[in-house]
């Protein structure tokens, strides 16, 4: 029999028990992935409200039963932004991962994935039944060694990595990985969940989310028209789940319009991050503490100073690498960033 009590107690003893954080207004949050502040943008809000007035709230059915006209508009914009022939929107980034990967590989195939990829990509790989090899984080030499050793014994091969790593904020060497992927006849899938839509990096298949920098909700994949036609026929999380609410599609469309008409907006989050840490590689800056208990204590101390910073613990990050994950957005005030920096230095 499963014992919920034992499991919860064990987690608690290791300082690894998770709880939804208490909602506290008034704290300055460095925990949001709404990097461009678009979830709060007046024009995005109006687009969503107008869509509710025009179309209602829920979508009512899956896309294959009733496909809203706003999907086509949004997908055209995404394909253009990502420099691909076509795009397809899913219910979320998670649903994109678990829906796409199993259509590409199965038993007898092989996946090479960076050691730090997001759990939803791992779930997609698990569902596919393909054999998985992990390469050391951003380590091209290790990836190539694994390809050299194992590629030949399998049919299809995938390489999976992230553009901007969600918990570390560093960037994958995509030009090199793409070159190696072609050399070994492997498809490269990149997850751009934390990308800011400022530039498009090489990959055969690009996935991402509308739930972070776009400020709305949903996931997407960009690739060839033929591949997307294939997904419409084969991808289970696309076929067997209700379509997104029209208001979310309208908000995403408006958010992309805003990004395209104001390219400098996408540069703001990293500028903010560099006020905190001049050598920040992206808008995500981890402050690695190591020990889970200590990380929670510092989180709590910062709360008393008026800051909300998420404490990220295993299994989201490797053991002994518990951290405060700071994410900087276009809306942060420089003074608040400087005060946070001072508080952390004192702690
Ligand atoms: C957040 C995230 C996802 C999931 O996207 P959702 O739209 O939140 O489901 C996928 N991949 C990475 C790397 C993420 O950080």
Tab-separated table of N, CA, C and O in Angstrom, residues 87-172:
chain	number	residue	atom	x	y	z
A	87	UNK	N	3.852	26.291	-38.160
A	87	UNK	CA	3.840	26.191	-36.694
A	87	UNK	C	2.538	25.540	-36.249
A	87	UNK	O	1.550	25.532	-36.992
A	88	UNK	N	2.555	24.988	-35.033
A	88	UNK	CA	1.329	24.410	-34.480
A	88	UNK	C	1.281	24.714	-32.985
A	88	UNK	O	2.273	24.527	-32.275
A	89	UNK	N	0.130	25.203	-32.537
A	89	UNK	CA	-0.031	25.559	-31.134
A	89	UNK	C	-0.675	24.402	-30.366
A	89	UNK	O	-1.631	23.793	-30.840
A	90	UNK	N	-0.134	24.122	-29.194
A	90	UNK	CA	-0.645	23.078	-28.305
A	90	UNK	C	-1.244	23.720	-27.050
A	90	UNK	O	-1.118	24.915	-26.842
A	91	UNK	N	-1.805	22.862	-26.194
A	91	UNK	CA	-2.424	23.347	-24.958
A	91	UNK	C	-1.452	23.961	-23.967
A	91	UNK	O	-1.803	24.854	-23.215
A	92	UNK	N	-0.220	23.468	-23.937
A	92	UNK	CA	0.814	24.048	-23.064
A	92	UNK	C	2.170	23.574	-23.572
A	92	UNK	O	2.251	22.708	-24.450
A	93	UNK	N	3.220	24.127	-22.980
A	93	UNK	CA	4.568	23.670	-23.327
A	93	UNK	C	4.737	22.198	-22.959
A	93	UNK	O	5.337	21.417	-23.692
A	94	UNK	N	4.206	21.843	-21.806
A	94	UNK	CA	4.298	20.447	-21.356
A	94	UNK	C	3.620	19.514	-22.365
A	94	UNK	O	4.171	18.488	-22.762
A	95	UNK	N	2.424	19.893	-22.774
A	95	UNK	CA	1.703	19.052	-23.737
A	95	UNK	C	2.425	18.990	-25.082
A	95	UNK	O	2.323	18.000	-25.805
A	96	UNK	N	3.151	20.052	-25.417
A	96	UNK	CA	3.920	20.035	-26.661
A	96	UNK	C	5.026	18.974	-26.560
A	96	UNK	O	5.186	18.135	-27.448
A	97	UNK	N	5.780	19.026	-25.462
A	97	UNK	CA	6.880	18.063	-25.291
A	97	UNK	C	6.395	16.624	-25.345
A	97	UNK	O	6.949	15.804	-26.072
A	98	UNK	N	5.371	16.336	-24.551
A	98	UNK	CA	4.958	14.930	-24.485
A	98	UNK	C	4.187	14.528	-25.740
A	98	UNK	O	4.033	13.341	-26.021
A	99	UNK	N	3.729	15.506	-26.506
A	99	UNK	CA	3.012	15.186	-27.735
A	99	UNK	C	3.912	15.051	-28.947
A	99	UNK	O	3.597	14.311	-29.877
A	100	UNK	N	5.031	15.767	-28.942
A	100	UNK	CA	5.876	15.793	-30.134
A	100	UNK	C	6.923	14.668	-30.121
A	100	UNK	O	7.097	13.956	-31.113
A	101	UNK	N	7.606	14.517	-28.997
A	101	UNK	CA	8.753	13.585	-28.981
A	101	UNK	C	8.341	12.152	-29.361
A	101	UNK	O	8.995	11.532	-30.204
A	102	UNK	N	7.222	11.634	-28.814
A	102	UNK	CA	6.856	10.257	-29.192
A	102	UNK	C	6.432	10.087	-30.660
A	102	UNK	O	6.325	8.966	-31.133
A	103	UNK	N	6.196	11.198	-31.367
A	103	UNK	CA	5.882	11.038	-32.792
A	103	UNK	C	7.163	10.919	-33.621
A	103	UNK	O	7.120	10.560	-34.788
A	104	UNK	N	8.281	11.263	-33.023
A	104	UNK	CA	9.546	11.278	-33.763
A	104	UNK	C	10.394	10.049	-33.522
A	104	UNK	O	11.134	9.611	-34.387
A	105	UNK	N	10.341	9.538	-32.290
A	105	UNK	CA	11.149	8.363	-31.959
A	105	UNK	C	10.313	7.340	-31.207
A	105	UNK	O	9.315	7.684	-30.564
A	106	UNK	N	10.750	6.101	-31.295
A	106	UNK	CA	10.058	5.018	-30.600
A	106	UNK	C	11.102	3.951	-30.266
A	106	UNK	O	12.307	4.200	-30.371
A	107	UNK	N	10.642	2.780	-29.836
A	107	UNK	CA	11.572	1.666	-29.561
A	107	UNK	C	12.492	1.462	-30.762
A	107	UNK	O	12.034	1.510	-31.897
A	108	UNK	N	13.759	1.241	-30.502
A	108	UNK	CA	14.705	1.046	-31.601
A	108	UNK	C	15.364	2.336	-32.052
A	108	UNK	O	16.285	2.336	-32.854
A	109	UNK	N	14.864	3.459	-31.521
A	109	UNK	CA	15.455	4.766	-31.818
A	109	UNK	C	16.240	5.257	-30.611
A	109	UNK	O	16.194	4.659	-29.536
A	110	UNK	N	16.917	6.381	-30.814
A	110	UNK	CA	17.802	6.863	-29.749
A	110	UNK	C	17.677	8.379	-29.563
A	110	UNK	O	17.475	9.108	-30.530
A	111	UNK	N	17.781	8.790	-28.296
A	111	UNK	CA	17.730	10.223	-27.978
A	111	UNK	C	18.982	10.596	-27.192
A	111	UNK	O	19.378	9.886	-26.269
A	112	UNK	N	19.599	11.703	-27.586
A	112	UNK	CA	20.723	12.266	-26.839
A	112	UNK	C	20.233	13.581	-26.241
A	112	UNK	O	19.828	14.481	-26.979
A	113	UNK	N	20.237	13.664	-24.916
A	113	UNK	CA	19.677	14.863	-24.274
A	113	UNK	C	20.660	15.460	-23.289
A	113	UNK	O	21.352	14.733	-22.562
A	114	UNK	N	20.711	16.765	-23.249
A	114	UNK	CA	21.540	17.466	-22.271
A	114	UNK	C	21.118	17.045	-20.859
A	114	UNK	O	19.937	16.829	-20.594
A	115	UNK	N	22.094	16.971	-19.951
A	115	UNK	CA	21.812	16.517	-18.579
A	115	UNK	C	20.851	17.429	-17.838
A	115	UNK	O	20.234	17.027	-16.866
A	116	UNK	N	20.716	18.670	-18.268
A	116	UNK	CA	19.881	19.603	-17.498
A	116	UNK	C	18.549	19.933	-18.162
A	116	UNK	O	17.892	20.887	-17.771
A	117	UNK	N	18.105	19.139	-19.120
A	117	UNK	CA	16.835	19.499	-19.771
A	117	UNK	C	15.658	19.377	-18.794
A	117	UNK	O	15.691	18.616	-17.829
A	118	UNK	N	14.624	20.112	-19.113
A	118	UNK	CA	13.398	20.211	-18.308
A	118	UNK	C	12.679	18.861	-18.234
A	118	UNK	O	12.695	18.076	-19.179
A	119	UNK	N	12.015	18.637	-17.113
A	119	UNK	CA	11.337	17.356	-16.886
A	119	UNK	C	10.283	17.018	-17.937
A	119	UNK	O	10.042	15.846	-18.217
A	120	UNK	N	9.642	18.011	-18.524
A	120	UNK	CA	8.596	17.671	-19.496
A	120	UNK	C	9.207	17.050	-20.749
A	120	UNK	O	8.575	16.224	-21.411
A	121	UNK	N	10.451	17.406	-21.043
A	121	UNK	CA	11.128	16.777	-22.190
A	121	UNK	C	11.464	15.327	-21.836
A	121	UNK	O	11.318	14.421	-22.667
A	122	UNK	N	11.865	15.123	-20.588
A	122	UNK	CA	12.163	13.748	-20.150
A	122	UNK	C	10.916	12.883	-20.188
A	122	UNK	O	10.964	11.709	-20.569
A	123	UNK	N	9.785	13.475	-19.817
A	123	UNK	CA	8.529	12.715	-19.860
A	123	UNK	C	8.188	12.344	-21.305
A	123	UNK	O	7.710	11.238	-21.574
A	124	UNK	N	8.430	13.259	-22.228
A	124	UNK	CA	8.205	12.968	-23.647
A	124	UNK	C	9.085	11.817	-24.118
A	124	UNK	O	8.631	10.928	-24.843
A	125	UNK	N	10.334	11.820	-23.674
A	125	UNK	CA	11.269	10.758	-24.076
A	125	UNK	C	10.808	9.417	-23.488
A	125	UNK	O	10.781	8.395	-24.169
A	126	UNK	N	10.405	9.449	-22.212
A	126	UNK	CA	9.924	8.235	-21.550
A	126	UNK	C	8.733	7.644	-22.301
A	126	UNK	O	8.662	6.442	-22.536
A	127	UNK	N	7.803	8.518	-22.653
A	127	UNK	CA	6.605	8.059	-23.369
A	127	UNK	C	6.959	7.450	-24.725
A	127	UNK	O	6.243	6.587	-25.224
A	128	UNK	N	8.026	7.916	-25.320
A	128	UNK	CA	8.369	7.462	-26.676
A	128	UNK	C	8.898	6.032	-26.694
A	128	UNK	O	8.769	5.335	-27.686
A	129	UNK	N	9.508	5.605	-25.580
A	129	UNK	CA	10.103	4.270	-25.539
A	129	UNK	C	11.483	4.197	-26.173
A	129	UNK	O	12.098	3.130	-26.238
A	130	UNK	N	12.010	5.334	-26.637
A	130	UNK	CA	13.342	5.334	-27.246
A	130	UNK	C	14.407	5.207	-26.157
A	130	UNK	O	14.169	5.513	-24.992
A	131	UNK	N	15.592	4.780	-26.558
A	131	UNK	CA	16.705	4.676	-25.626
A	131	UNK	C	17.278	6.074	-25.397
A	131	UNK	O	17.409	6.845	-26.346
A	132	UNK	N	17.596	6.378	-24.136
A	132	UNK	CA	18.083	7.733	-23.812
A	132	UNK	C	19.528	7.724	-23.342
A	132	UNK	O	19.913	6.931	-22.496
A	133	UNK	N	20.318	8.616	-23.901
A	133	UNK	CA	21.661	8.894	-23.384
A	133	UNK	C	21.730	10.368	-23.037
A	133	UNK	O	21.267	11.196	-23.805
A	134	UNK	N	22.309	10.681	-21.867
A	134	UNK	CA	22.435	12.085	-21.461
A	134	UNK	C	23.856	12.548	-21.691
A	134	UNK	O	24.801	11.859	-21.304
A	135	UNK	N	24.015	13.716	-22.292
A	135	UNK	CA	25.370	14.270	-22.391
A	135	UNK	C	25.567	15.364	-21.340
A	135	UNK	O	24.613	16.036	-20.952
A	136	UNK	N	26.809	15.494	-20.898
A	136	UNK	CA	27.103	16.495	-19.873
A	136	UNK	C	26.695	17.869	-20.383
A	136	UNK	O	26.794	18.155	-21.579
A	137	UNK	N	26.251	18.677	-19.440
A	137	UNK	CA	25.637	19.958	-19.786
A	137	UNK	C	26.489	20.797	-20.744
A	137	UNK	O	27.637	21.135	-20.433
A	138	UNK	N	25.896	21.088	-21.894
A	138	UNK	CA	26.525	21.940	-22.922
A	138	UNK	C	27.878	21.412	-23.394
A	138	UNK	O	28.694	22.181	-23.915
A	139	UNK	N	28.104	20.113	-23.222
A	139	UNK	CA	29.415	19.550	-23.551
A	139	UNK	C	29.382	18.859	-24.922
A	139	UNK	O	28.956	17.720	-25.068
A	140	UNK	N	29.834	19.599	-25.929
A	140	UNK	CA	29.798	19.116	-27.305
A	140	UNK	C	30.652	17.865	-27.492
A	140	UNK	O	30.278	16.932	-28.200
A	141	UNK	N	31.800	17.867	-26.823
A	141	UNK	CA	32.725	16.725	-26.958
A	141	UNK	C	32.057	15.448	-26.471
A	141	UNK	O	32.145	14.395	-27.106
A	142	UNK	N	31.360	15.568	-25.334
A	142	UNK	CA	30.691	14.397	-24.779
A	142	UNK	C	29.548	13.942	-25.694
A	142	UNK	O	29.373	12.741	-25.943
A	143	UNK	N	28.798	14.921	-26.217
A	143	UNK	CA	27.712	14.579	-27.142
A	143	UNK	C	28.268	13.827	-28.349
A	143	UNK	O	27.737	12.790	-28.759
A	144	UNK	N	29.344	14.338	-28.900
A	144	UNK	CA	29.896	13.716	-30.099
A	144	UNK	C	30.427	12.312	-29.801
A	144	UNK	O	30.251	11.388	-30.600
A	145	UNK	N	30.999	12.150	-28.620
A	145	UNK	CA	31.505	10.835	-28.213
A	145	UNK	C	30.353	9.818	-28.136
A	145	UNK	O	30.464	8.689	-28.626
A	146	UNK	N	29.248	10.256	-27.538
A	146	UNK	CA	28.086	9.359	-27.423
A	146	UNK	C	27.509	9.014	-28.799
A	146	UNK	O	27.137	7.863	-29.057
A	147	UNK	N	27.449	10.014	-29.670
A	147	UNK	CA	26.942	9.764	-31.028
A	147	UNK	C	27.846	8.762	-31.747
A	147	UNK	O	27.380	7.814	-32.389
A	148	UNK	N	29.127	8.980	-31.613
A	148	UNK	CA	30.127	8.110	-32.232
A	148	UNK	C	29.936	6.658	-31.757
A	148	UNK	O	29.938	5.720	-32.549
A	149	UNK	N	29.711	6.529	-30.444
A	149	UNK	CA	29.594	5.191	-29.842
A	149	UNK	C	28.280	4.489	-30.178
A	149	UNK	O	28.256	3.282	-30.369
A	150	UNK	N	27.182	5.238	-30.202
A	150	UNK	CA	25.874	4.574	-30.207
A	150	UNK	C	25.000	4.814	-31.425
A	150	UNK	O	24.060	4.063	-31.666
A	151	UNK	N	25.251	5.884	-32.157
A	151	UNK	CA	24.313	6.275	-33.220
A	151	UNK	C	24.003	5.141	-34.177
A	151	UNK	O	22.853	4.899	-34.546
A	152	UNK	N	25.047	4.423	-34.590
A	152	UNK	CA	24.918	3.415	-35.652
A	152	UNK	C	23.984	2.263	-35.307
A	152	UNK	O	23.394	1.650	-36.183
A	153	UNK	N	23.843	1.975	-34.000
A	153	UNK	CA	23.057	0.808	-33.596
A	153	UNK	C	21.554	1.070	-33.587
A	153	UNK	O	20.767	0.180	-33.315
A	154	UNK	N	21.168	2.326	-33.863
A	154	UNK	CA	19.743	2.670	-33.773
A	154	UNK	C	19.225	3.230	-35.096
A	154	UNK	O	20.008	3.642	-35.947
A	155	UNK	N	17.907	3.249	-35.232
A	155	UNK	CA	17.314	3.782	-36.461
A	155	UNK	C	17.354	5.305	-36.471
A	155	UNK	O	18.269	5.903	-36.996
A	156	UNK	N	16.321	5.907	-35.882
A	156	UNK	CA	16.264	7.374	-35.876
A	156	UNK	C	16.929	7.933	-34.620
A	156	UNK	O	16.904	7.297	-33.568
A	157	UNK	N	17.474	9.127	-34.773
A	157	UNK	CA	18.141	9.747	-33.623
A	157	UNK	C	17.674	11.182	-33.442
A	157	UNK	O	17.439	11.906	-34.407
A	158	UNK	N	17.523	11.554	-32.168
A	158	UNK	CA	17.135	12.930	-31.802
A	158	UNK	C	18.171	13.483	-30.844
A	158	UNK	O	18.670	12.752	-29.990
A	159	UNK	N	18.427	14.769	-30.993
A	159	UNK	CA	19.216	15.470	-29.973
A	159	UNK	C	18.287	16.518	-29.369
A	159	UNK	O	17.606	17.232	-30.111
A	160	UNK	N	18.237	16.561	-28.043
A	160	UNK	CA	17.325	17.509	-27.400
A	160	UNK	C	18.086	18.410	-26.432
A	160	UNK	O	18.850	17.927	-25.592
A	161	UNK	N	17.872	19.704	-26.594
A	161	UNK	CA	18.460	20.637	-25.633
A	161	UNK	C	17.571	21.867	-25.499
A	161	UNK	O	16.541	21.970	-26.166
A	162	UNK	N	17.945	22.745	-24.605
A	162	UNK	CA	17.196	23.991	-24.430
A	162	UNK	C	18.021	25.146	-24.980
A	162	UNK	O	19.243	25.061	-25.006
A	163	UNK	N	17.370	26.203	-25.382
A	163	UNK	CA	18.131	27.358	-25.874
A	163	UNK	C	18.718	28.117	-24.679
A	163	UNK	O	19.916	28.338	-24.608
A	164	UNK	N	17.831	28.459	-23.737
A	164	UNK	CA	18.229	29.109	-22.483
A	164	UNK	C	17.815	28.143	-21.388
A	164	UNK	O	16.640	27.775	-21.305
A	165	UNK	N	18.745	27.704	-20.556
A	165	UNK	CA	18.399	26.685	-19.564
A	165	UNK	C	17.596	27.277	-18.407
A	165	UNK	O	17.957	28.308	-17.848
A	166	UNK	N	16.495	26.571	-18.091
A	166	UNK	CA	15.486	27.143	-17.210
A	166	UNK	C	15.980	27.420	-15.796
A	166	UNK	O	15.528	28.355	-15.167
A	167	UNK	N	16.867	26.585	-15.275
A	167	UNK	CA	17.281	26.754	-13.882
A	167	UNK	C	18.695	27.304	-13.756
A	167	UNK	O	19.178	27.556	-12.663
A	168	UNK	N	19.386	27.434	-14.853
A	168	UNK	CA	20.774	27.920	-14.824
A	168	UNK	C	20.972	29.204	-15.610
A	168	UNK	O	21.939	29.923	-15.385
A	169	UNK	N	20.072	29.452	-16.547
A	169	UNK	CA	20.143	30.702	-17.298
A	169	UNK	C	21.255	30.769	-18.321
A	169	UNK	O	21.487	31.820	-18.909
A	170	UNK	N	21.974	29.658	-18.524
A	170	UNK	CA	23.025	29.708	-19.545
A	170	UNK	C	22.483	29.224	-20.883
A	170	UNK	O	21.355	28.728	-20.975
A	171	UNK	N	23.279	29.379	-21.937
A	171	UNK	CA	22.784	29.138	-23.290
A	171	UNK	C	23.476	27.933	-23.923
A	171	UNK	O	24.667	27.704	-23.684
A	172	UNK	N	22.744	27.182	-24.718
A	172	UNK	CA	23.343	26.028	-25.406
A	172	UNK	C	24.124	26.506	-26.635
A	172	UNK	O	23.727	27.477	-27.279
